[in-house]
Coordinates of N, CA, C and O in Angstrom, one line a residue:
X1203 N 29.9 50.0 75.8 CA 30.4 50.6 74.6 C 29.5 51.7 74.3 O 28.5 52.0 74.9
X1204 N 29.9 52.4 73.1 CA 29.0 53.7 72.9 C 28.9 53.8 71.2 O 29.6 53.3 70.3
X1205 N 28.0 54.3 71.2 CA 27.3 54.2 69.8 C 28.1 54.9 69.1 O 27.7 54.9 67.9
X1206 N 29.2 55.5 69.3 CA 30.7 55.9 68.3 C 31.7 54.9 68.4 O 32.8 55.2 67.9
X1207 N 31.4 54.0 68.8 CA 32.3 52.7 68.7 C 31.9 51.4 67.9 O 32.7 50.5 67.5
X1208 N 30.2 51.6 67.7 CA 29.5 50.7 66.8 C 30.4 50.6 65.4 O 31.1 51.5 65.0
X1209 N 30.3 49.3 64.8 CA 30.6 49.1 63.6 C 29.3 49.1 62.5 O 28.2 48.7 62.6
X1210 N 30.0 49.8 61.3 CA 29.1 50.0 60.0 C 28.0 48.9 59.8 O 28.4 47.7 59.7
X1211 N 26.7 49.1 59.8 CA 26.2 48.0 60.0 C 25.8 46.8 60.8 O 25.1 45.9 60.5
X1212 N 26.6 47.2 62.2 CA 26.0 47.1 63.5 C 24.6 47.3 63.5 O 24.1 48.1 62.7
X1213 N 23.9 46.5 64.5 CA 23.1 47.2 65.1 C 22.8 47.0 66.8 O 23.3 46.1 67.4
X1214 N 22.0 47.7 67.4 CA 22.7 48.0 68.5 C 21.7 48.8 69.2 O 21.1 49.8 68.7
X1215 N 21.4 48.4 70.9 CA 20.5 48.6 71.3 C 20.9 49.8 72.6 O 21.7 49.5 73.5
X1216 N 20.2 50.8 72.6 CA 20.3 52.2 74.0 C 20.5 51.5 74.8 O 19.8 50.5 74.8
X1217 N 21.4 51.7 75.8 CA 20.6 51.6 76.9 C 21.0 52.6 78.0 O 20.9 52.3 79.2
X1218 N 21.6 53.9 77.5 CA 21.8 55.0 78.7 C 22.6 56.2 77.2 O 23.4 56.1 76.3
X1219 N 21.7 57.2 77.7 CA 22.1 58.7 76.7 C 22.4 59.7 78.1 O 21.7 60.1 79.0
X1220 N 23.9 60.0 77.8 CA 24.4 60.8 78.9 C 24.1 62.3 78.2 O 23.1 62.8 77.7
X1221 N 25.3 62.7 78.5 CA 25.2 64.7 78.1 C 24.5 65.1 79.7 O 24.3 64.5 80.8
X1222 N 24.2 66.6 79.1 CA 23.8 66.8 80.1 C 22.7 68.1 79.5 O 22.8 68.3 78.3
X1223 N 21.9 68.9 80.2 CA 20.9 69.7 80.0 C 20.6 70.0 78.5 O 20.0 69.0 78.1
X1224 N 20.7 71.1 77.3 CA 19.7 70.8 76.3 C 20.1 69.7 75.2 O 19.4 69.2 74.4
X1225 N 21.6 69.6 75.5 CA 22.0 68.5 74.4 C 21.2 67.2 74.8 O 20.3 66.9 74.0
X1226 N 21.5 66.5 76.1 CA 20.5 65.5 76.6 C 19.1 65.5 75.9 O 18.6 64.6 75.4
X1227 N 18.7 66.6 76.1 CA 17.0 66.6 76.0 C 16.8 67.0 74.2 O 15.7 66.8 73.8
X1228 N 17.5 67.3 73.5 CA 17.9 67.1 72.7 C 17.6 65.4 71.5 O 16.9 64.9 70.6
X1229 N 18.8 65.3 72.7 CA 19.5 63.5 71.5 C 17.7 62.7 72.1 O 17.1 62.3 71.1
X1230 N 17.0 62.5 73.4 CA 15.5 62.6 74.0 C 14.9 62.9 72.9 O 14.4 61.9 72.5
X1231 N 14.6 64.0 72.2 CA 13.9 64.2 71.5 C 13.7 63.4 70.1 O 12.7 63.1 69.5
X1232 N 14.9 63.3 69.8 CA 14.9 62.8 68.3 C 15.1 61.4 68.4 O 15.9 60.9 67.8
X1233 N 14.3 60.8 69.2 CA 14.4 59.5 69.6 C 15.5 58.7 70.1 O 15.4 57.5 70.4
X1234 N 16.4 59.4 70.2 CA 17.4 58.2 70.8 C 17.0 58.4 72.5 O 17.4 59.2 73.4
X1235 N 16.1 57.0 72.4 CA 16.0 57.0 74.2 C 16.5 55.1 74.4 O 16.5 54.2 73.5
X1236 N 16.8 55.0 75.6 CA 17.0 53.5 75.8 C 15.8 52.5 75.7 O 14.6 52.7 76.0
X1237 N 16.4 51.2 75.3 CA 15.7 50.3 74.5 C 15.2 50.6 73.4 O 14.2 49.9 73.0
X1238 N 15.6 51.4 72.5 CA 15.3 51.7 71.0 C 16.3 51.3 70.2 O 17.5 51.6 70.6
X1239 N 16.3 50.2 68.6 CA 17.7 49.7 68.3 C 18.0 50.9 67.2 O 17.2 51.6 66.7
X1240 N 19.0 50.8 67.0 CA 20.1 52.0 66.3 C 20.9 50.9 65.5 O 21.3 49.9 65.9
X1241 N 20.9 51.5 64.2 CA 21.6 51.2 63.0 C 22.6 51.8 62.3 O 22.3 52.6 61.4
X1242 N 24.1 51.4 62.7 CA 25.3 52.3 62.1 C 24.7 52.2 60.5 O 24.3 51.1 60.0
X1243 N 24.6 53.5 59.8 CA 24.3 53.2 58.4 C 26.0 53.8 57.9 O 26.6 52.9 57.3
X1244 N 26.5 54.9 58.1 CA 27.3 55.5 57.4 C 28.5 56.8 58.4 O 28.3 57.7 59.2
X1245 N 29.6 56.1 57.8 CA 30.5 57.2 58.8 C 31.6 57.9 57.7 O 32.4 57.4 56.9
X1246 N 31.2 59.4 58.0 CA 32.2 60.1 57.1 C 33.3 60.0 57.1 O 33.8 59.4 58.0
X1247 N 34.3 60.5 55.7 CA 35.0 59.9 55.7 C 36.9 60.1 56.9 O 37.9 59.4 57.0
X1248 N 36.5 61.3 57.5 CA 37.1 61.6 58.7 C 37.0 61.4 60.0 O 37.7 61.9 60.9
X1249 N 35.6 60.2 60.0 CA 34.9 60.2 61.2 C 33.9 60.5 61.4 O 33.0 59.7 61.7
X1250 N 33.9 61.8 61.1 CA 32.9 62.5 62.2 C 32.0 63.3 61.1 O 32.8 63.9 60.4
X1251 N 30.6 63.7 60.7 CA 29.4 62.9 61.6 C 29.2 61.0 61.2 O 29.7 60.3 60.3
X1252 N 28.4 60.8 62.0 CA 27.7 59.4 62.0 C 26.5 59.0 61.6 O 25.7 59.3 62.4
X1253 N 25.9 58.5 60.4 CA 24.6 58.2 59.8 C 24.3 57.2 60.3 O 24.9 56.2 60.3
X1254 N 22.9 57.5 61.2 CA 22.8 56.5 61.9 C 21.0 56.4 61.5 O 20.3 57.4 61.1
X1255 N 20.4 54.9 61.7 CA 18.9 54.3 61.1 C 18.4 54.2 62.4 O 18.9 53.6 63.3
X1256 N 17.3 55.0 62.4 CA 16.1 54.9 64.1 C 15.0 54.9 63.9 O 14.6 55.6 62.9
X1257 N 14.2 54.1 64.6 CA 12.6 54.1 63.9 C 11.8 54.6 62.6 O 10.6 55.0 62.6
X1258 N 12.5 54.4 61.7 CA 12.4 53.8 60.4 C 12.8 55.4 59.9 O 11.8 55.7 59.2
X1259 N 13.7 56.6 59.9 CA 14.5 57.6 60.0 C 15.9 57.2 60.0 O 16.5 56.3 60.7
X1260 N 16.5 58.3 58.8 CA 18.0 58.4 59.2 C 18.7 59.7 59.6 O 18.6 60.7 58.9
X1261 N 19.4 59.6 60.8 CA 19.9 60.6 61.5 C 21.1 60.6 61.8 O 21.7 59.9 62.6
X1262 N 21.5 62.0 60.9 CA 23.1 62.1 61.1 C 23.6 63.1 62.6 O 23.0 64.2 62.9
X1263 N 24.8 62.4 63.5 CA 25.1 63.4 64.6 C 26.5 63.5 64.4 O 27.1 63.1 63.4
X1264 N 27.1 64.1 65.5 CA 28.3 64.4 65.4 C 29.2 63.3 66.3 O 28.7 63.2 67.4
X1265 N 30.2 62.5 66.2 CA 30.7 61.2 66.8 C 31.0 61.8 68.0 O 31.2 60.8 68.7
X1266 N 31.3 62.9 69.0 CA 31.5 63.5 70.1 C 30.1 63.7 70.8 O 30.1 63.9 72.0
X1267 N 28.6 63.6 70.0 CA 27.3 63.4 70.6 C 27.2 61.8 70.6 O 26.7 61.3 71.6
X1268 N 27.6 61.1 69.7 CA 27.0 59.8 69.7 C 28.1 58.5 70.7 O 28.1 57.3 70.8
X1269 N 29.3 59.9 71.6 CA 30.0 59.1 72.5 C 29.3 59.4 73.8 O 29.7 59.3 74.9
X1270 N 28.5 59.8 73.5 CA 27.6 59.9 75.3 C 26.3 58.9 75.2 O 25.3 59.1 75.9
X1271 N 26.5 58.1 74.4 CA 25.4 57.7 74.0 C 25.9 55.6 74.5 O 26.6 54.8 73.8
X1272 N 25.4 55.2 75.7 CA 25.8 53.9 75.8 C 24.7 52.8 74.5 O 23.6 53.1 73.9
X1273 N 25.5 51.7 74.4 CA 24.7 50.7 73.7 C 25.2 49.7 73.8 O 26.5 49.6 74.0
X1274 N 24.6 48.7 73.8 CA 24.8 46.9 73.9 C 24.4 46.7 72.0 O 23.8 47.4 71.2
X1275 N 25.1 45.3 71.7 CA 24.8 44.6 70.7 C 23.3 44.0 71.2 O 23.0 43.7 72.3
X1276 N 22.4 44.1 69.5 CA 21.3 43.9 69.7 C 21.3 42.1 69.6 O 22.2 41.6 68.9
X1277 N 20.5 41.5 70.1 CA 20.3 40.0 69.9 C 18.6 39.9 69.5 O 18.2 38.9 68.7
X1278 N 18.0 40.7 69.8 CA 16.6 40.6 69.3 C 16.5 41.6 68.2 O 17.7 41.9 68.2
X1279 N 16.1 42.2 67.4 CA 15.6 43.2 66.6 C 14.0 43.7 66.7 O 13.7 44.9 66.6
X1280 N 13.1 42.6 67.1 CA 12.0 42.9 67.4 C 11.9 43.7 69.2 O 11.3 43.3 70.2
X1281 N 12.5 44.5 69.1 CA 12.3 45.6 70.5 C 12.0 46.9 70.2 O 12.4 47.3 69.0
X1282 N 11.5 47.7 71.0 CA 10.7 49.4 71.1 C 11.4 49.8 70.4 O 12.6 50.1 70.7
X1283 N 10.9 50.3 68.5 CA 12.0 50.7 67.8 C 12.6 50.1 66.8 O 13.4 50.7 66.0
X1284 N 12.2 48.4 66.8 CA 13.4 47.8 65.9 C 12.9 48.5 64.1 O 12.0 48.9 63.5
X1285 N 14.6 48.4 63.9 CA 14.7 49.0 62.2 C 14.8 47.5 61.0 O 14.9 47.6 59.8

C-alpha cells in the first residue's frame, strides 16, 4: 500500500520511497526514509495535499508525492521515528 492510501489516523510504517532524482532526495530529506512511522493527521478536502505527523513534525505533501511512497500498518510504534 502507499501512504496516499493510509486512513485518517492510521499510522504506518516506510518501508520504500520511490520517485526518482531530486523529488526522491527530496521526500530523503524531510525525513521520510524507511522504518520511520508516519501519521495520517489530515486530508484536504479534495484530496490533495496530505497532513502527515513524522518525528514529532507535521508535514503537508501533495497525494501524487505521498503515492511513491510504500508503507505497511504499524504493529509496534516504538520504532526509528515513532510519533
Amino acid at each position: 500500500m502507499t501512504l496516499d492510501q493510509a486512513a485518517i489516523g492510521q499510522k504506518v510504517i516506510i518501508t520504500k520511497v520511490g520517485g526518482e532524482g531530486e523529488l526522491r532526495c527530496r521526500l530523503l530529506d524531510m525525513g521520510l526514509i524507511p522504518k520511520t512511522v508516519v501519521s495520517v493527521r489530515k486530508v484536504a478536502p479534495m484530496g490533495d495535499p496530505v497532513e502527515i505527523h513524522l518525528r514529532g513534525y507535521e508535514l503537508t505533501i501533495r497525494k501524487e508525492d505521498a503515492g511513491k511512497i510504500e508503507v505497511q500498518p504499524a504493529k509496534d510504534e516504538k520504532v526509528l521515528g515513532g510519533v
